[in-house]
Structures are given as C-alpha cells and as structure tokens.
mmCIF file of C-alpha atoms in Angstrom:
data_model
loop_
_atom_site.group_PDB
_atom_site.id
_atom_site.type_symbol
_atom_site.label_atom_id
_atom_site.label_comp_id
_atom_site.label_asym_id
_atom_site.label_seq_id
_atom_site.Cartn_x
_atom_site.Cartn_y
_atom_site.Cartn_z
ATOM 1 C CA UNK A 1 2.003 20.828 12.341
ATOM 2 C CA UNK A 2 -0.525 23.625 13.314
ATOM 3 C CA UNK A 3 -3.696 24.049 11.742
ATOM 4 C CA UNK A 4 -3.319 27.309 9.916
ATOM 5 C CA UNK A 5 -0.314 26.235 8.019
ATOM 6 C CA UNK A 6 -2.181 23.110 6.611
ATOM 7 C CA UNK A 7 -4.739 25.253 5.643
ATOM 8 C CA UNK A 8 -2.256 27.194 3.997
ATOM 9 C CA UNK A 9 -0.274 24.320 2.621
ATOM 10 C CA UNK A 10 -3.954 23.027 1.290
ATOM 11 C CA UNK A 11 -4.713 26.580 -0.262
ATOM 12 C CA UNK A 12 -1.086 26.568 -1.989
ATOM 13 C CA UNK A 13 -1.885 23.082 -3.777
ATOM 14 C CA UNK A 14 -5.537 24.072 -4.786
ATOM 15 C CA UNK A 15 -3.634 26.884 -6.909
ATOM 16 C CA UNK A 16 -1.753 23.979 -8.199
ATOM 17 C CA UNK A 17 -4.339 21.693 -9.053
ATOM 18 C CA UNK A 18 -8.148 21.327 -9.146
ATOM 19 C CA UNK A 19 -9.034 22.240 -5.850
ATOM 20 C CA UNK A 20 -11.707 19.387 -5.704
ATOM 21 C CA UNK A 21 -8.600 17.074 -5.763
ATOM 22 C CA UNK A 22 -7.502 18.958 -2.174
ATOM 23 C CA UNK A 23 -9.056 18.035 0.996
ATOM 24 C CA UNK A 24 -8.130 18.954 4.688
ATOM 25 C CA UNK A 25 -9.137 16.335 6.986
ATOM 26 C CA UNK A 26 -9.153 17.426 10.777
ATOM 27 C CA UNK A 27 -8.747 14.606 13.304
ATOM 28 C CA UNK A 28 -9.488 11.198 13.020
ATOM 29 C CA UNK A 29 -10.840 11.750 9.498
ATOM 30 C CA UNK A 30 -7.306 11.988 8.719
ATOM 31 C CA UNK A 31 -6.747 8.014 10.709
ATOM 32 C CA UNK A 32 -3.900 9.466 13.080
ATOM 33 C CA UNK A 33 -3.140 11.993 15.625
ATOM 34 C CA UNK A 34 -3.712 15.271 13.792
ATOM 35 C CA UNK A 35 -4.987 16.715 10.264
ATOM 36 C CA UNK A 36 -4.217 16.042 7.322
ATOM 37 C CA UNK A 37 -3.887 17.883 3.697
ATOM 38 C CA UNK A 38 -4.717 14.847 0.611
ATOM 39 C CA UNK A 39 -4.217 15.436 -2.564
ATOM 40 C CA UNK A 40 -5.907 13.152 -5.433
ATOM 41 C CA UNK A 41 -4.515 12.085 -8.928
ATOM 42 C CA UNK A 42 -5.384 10.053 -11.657
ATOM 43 C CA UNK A 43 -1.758 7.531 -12.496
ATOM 44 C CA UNK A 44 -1.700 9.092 -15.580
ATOM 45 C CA UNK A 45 -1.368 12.418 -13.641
ATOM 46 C CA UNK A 46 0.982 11.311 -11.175
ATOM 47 C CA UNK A 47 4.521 12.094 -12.334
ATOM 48 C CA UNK A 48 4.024 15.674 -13.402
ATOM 49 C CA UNK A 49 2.097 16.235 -10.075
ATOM 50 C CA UNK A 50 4.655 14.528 -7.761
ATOM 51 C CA UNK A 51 7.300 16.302 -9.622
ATOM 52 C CA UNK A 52 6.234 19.685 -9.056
ATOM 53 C CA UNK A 53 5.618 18.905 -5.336
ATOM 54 C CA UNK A 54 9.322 17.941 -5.063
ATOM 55 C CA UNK A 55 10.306 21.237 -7.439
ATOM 56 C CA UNK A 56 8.054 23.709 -6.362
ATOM 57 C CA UNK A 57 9.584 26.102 -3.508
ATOM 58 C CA UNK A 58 6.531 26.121 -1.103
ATOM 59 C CA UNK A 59 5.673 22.514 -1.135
ATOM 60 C CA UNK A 60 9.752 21.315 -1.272
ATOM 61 C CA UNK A 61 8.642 17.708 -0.429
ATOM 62 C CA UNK A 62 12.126 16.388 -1.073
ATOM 63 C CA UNK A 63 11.635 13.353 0.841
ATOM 64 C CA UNK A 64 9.184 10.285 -0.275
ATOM 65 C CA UNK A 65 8.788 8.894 3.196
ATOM 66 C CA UNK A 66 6.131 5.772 2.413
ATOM 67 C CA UNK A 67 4.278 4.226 -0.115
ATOM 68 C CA UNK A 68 1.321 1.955 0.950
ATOM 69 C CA UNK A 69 -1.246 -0.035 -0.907
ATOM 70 C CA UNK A 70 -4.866 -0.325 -0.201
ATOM 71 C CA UNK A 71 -7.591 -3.045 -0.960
ATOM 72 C CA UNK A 72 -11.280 -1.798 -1.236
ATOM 73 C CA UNK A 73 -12.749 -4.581 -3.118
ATOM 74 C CA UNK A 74 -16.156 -2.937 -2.936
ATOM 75 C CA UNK A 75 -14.845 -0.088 -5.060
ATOM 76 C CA UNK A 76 -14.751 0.322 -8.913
ATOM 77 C CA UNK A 77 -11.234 1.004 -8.566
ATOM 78 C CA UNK A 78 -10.558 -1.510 -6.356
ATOM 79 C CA UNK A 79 -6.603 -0.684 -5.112
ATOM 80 C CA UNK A 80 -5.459 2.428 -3.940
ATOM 81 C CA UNK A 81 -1.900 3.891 -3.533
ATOM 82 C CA UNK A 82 -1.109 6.130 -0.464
ATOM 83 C CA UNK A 83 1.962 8.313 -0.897
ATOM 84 C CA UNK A 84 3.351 10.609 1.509
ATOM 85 C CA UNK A 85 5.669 13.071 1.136
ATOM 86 C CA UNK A 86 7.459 14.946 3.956
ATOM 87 C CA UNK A 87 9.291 18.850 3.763
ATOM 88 C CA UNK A 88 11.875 18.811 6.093
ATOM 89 C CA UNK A 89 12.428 22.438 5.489
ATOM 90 C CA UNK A 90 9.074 23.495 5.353
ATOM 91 C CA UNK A 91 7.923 20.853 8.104
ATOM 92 C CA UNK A 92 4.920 20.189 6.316
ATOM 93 C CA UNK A 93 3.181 16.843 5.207
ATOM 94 C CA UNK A 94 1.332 15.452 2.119
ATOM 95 C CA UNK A 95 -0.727 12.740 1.425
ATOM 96 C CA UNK A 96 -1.229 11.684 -2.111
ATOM 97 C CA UNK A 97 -3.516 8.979 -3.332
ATOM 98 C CA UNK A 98 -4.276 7.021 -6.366
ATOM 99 C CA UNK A 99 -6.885 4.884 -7.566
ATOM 100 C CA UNK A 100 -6.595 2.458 -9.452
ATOM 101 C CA UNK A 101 -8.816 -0.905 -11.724
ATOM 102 C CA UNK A 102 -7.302 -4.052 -11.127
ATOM 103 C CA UNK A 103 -4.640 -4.713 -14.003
ATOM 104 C CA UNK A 104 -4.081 -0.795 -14.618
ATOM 105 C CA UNK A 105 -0.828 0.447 -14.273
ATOM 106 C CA UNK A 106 0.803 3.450 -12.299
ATOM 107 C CA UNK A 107 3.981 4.880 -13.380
ATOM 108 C CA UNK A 108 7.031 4.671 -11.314
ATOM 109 C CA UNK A 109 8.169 7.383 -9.106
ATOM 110 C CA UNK A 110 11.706 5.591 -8.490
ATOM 111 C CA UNK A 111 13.091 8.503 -10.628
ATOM 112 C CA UNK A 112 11.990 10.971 -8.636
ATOM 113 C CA UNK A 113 12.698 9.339 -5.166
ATOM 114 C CA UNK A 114 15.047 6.259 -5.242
ATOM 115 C CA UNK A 115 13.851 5.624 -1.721
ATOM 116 C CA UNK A 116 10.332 4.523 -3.613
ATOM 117 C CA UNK A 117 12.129 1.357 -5.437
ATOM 118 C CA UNK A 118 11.627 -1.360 -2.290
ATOM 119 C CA UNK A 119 7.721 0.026 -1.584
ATOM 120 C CA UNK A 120 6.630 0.101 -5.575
ATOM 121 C CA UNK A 121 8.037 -3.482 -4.857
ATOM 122 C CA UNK A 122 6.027 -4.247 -1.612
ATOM 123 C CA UNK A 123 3.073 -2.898 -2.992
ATOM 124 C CA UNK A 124 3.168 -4.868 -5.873
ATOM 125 C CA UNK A 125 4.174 -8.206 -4.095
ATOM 126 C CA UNK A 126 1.570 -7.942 -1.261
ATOM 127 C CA UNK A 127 -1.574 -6.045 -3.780
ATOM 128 C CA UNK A 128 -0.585 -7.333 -7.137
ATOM 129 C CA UNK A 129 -0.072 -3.202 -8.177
ATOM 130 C CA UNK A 130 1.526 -2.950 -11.234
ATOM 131 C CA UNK A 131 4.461 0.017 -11.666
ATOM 132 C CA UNK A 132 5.177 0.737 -15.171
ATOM 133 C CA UNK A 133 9.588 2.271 -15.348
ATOM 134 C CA UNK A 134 10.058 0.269 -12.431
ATOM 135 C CA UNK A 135 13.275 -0.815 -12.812
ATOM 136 C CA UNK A 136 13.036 -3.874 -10.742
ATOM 137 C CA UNK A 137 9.668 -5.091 -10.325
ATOM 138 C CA UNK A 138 10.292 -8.386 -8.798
ATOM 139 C CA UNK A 139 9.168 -10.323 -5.074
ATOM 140 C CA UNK A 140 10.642 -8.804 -2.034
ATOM 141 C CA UNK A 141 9.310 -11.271 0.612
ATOM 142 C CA UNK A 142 7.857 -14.250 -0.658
ATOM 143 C CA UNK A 143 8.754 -16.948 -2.905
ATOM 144 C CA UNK A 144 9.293 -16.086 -6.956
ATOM 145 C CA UNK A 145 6.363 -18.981 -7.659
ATOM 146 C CA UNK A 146 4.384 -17.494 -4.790
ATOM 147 C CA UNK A 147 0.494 -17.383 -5.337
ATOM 148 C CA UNK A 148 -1.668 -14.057 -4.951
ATOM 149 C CA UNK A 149 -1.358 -11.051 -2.996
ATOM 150 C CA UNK A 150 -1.238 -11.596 0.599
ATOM 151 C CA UNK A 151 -2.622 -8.290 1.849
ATOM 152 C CA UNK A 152 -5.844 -8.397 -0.358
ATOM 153 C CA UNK A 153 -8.531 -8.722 1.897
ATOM 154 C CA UNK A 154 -9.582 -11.889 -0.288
ATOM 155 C CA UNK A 155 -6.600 -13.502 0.445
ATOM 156 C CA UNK A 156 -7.196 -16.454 2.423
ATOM 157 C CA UNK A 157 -5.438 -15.831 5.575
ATOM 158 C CA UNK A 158 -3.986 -19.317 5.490
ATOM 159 C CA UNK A 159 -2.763 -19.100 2.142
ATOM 160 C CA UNK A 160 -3.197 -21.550 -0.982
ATOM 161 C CA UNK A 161 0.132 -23.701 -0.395
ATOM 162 C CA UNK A 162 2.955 -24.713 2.936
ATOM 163 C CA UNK A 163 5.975 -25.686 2.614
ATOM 164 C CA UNK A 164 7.296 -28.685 4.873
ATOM 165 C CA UNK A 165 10.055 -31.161 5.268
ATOM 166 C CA UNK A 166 9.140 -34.340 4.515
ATOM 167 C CA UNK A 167 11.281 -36.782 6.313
ATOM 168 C CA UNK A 168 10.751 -39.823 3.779
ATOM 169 C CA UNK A 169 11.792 -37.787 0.743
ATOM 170 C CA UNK A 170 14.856 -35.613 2.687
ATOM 171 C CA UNK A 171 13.532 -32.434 1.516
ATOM 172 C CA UNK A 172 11.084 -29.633 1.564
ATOM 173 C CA UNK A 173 7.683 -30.433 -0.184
ATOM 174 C CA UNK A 174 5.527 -28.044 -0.745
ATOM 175 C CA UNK A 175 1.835 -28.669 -1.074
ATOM 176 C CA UNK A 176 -1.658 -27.139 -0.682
ATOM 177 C CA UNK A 177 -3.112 -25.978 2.141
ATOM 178 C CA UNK A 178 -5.166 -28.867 4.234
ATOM 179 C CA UNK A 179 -6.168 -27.364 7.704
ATOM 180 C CA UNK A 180 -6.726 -30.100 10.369
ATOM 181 C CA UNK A 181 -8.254 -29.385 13.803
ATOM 182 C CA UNK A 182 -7.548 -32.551 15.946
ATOM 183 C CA UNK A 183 -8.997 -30.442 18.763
ATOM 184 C CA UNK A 184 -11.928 -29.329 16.856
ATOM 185 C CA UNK A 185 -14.047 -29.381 20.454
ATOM 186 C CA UNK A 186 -11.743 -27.041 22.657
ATOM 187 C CA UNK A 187 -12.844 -24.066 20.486
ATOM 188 C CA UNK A 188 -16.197 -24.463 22.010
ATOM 189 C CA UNK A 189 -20.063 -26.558 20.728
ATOM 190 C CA UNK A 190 -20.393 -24.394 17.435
ATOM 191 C CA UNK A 191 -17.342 -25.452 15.963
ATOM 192 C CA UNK A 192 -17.542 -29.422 17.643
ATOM 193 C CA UNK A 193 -20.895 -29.257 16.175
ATOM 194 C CA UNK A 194 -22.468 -29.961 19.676
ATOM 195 C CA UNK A 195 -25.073 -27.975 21.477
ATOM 196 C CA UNK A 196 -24.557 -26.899 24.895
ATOM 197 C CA UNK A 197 -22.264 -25.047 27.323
ATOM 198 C CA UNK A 198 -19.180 -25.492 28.710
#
C-alpha cells in the first residue's frame, strides 16, 4: 500500500480516537517490508474500537486476518496482543495492539470475527492470555494437563515434563524432564569442563 494512503488511513483513525494512540511506522520500524499504521487500546477499550473499524465505511476492515501474542517480560504489562485487520475493499491494513498485566483479561472478539476463535485459543495456550466471552477457551495443541506457556520467553525450551513408552510397564509414562549428555565432550572444552583446543 502506498505511503500517502497510510497517512491518510492514519489521519482517518486519529479523528476516531486519541491520536496519541495512532502511529505510522515507515520501514523496518514497522518489522516487515513496508509501513505500517498501529493503533493502541486499553482491553477494556477494545470491542467498541474494533467494532467501529469493522462498521465504519473508510476503515471497512471486514476481515480479522491474525491474532498474535507477545512476551516482554521486562514490561509492566508484560503480554501484548497484536491484531491485524485487513480491507479488502479499501486495500488497506491495521495493526492493533493491546497490553496487558499478567492475569488481566481481554474481551473476546469471536463475535465480531468468528475467524478469531482458534487464535484467542493459541494465544492463550502458548502465553497463558486470558479471553473473557470466549466461547471455547480450551488447549489447541498441547495436552489438557500441559504445564505453562510454551512461547513465554521463560519457558524452558525443554519443557518441565516428556512423555515416553516405557517398555516394562506397556505404556506411555510421562515424567520430568532429566537432560543427559553422554557426549558431553563433542560440544567442545567449556561444556567437557576441560581446557584446551580441539
């Protein structure tokens, strides 16, 4: 999309909403290819917001085309959520972001887009984000008993349990994590403990 008509989109929504809650990002400030027009909200904001992007004529963002979580556990408001929204008419794009404390809830924007049911699920399996009018909040991916959220960047990479089948008992154990490196000395003298080169 050219320039001009994301600064036009952006000038449209900062007669919407506060424009300090618009920015333009040109470039790789936006993280892709070209700019970008982002739009902030508070969760208790979001559903009027997202509605009148969908309703209103110039924005017609009738299609929710991702929703992504985000981990910045530096943050007071550690988890994000990263919605865009896509005009086919209009050919125009929309990022919308919210932040959020850990516990807090975001409402559900499954009634606005159905398409948003399986990623309010993702984000809350893999972040632990918590969708309040979600009509099926529930594990897409991993196990019902599974523990934490595997795309927090605390999350150990190699997880807290593995499953196994355990020959002697004829079925699948699962236990906690034990890594073993037999061959602790291929992956070079800081890790055998040894000085030296190869």
């Amino acid at each position: 999309m050219s320039q001009p008509r994301l600064e036009a989109l952006a000038d449209h929504l900062r007669s919407l909403f506060p424009a300090d809650d618009v920015t333009y990002l040109e470039g790789r400030a936006a993280g892709g290819k070209g700019d970008a027009v982002v739009l902030q909200r508070k969760p208790e904001e979001l559903l009027a917001a997202m509605t009148l992007l969908r309703d209103d004529h110039y924005c017609d963002f009738k299609l929710l085309v991702d929703v992504a979580g985000v981990h910045y556990p530096d943050r007071d408001k550690p988890l994000e959520l990263v919605y865009q929204l896509l005009s086919v008419h209009q050919n125009h794009r929309v990022r919308v972001k919210v932040a959020l404390s850990e516990g807090e809830f975001v409402p559900s924007v499954n009634g606005i887009w159905w398409s948003a049911d399986w990623y309010e699920r993702e984000a809350y399996e893999m972040f632990g984000i918590l969708f309040s009018g979600h009509p099926d909040l529930r594990r897409l991916l991993t196990e019902y008993d599974f523990e934490g959220f595997p795309l927090r960047k605390d999350f150990p990479v190699t997880g807290y349990h593995e499953m196994r089948y355990d020959e002697t008992l004829g079925r699948v154990v699962r236990e906690p994590v034990q890594l073993q490196l037999p061959n602790r000395a291929y992956y070079g003298p800081k890790a055998s403990g040894k000085s030296g080169t190869h």
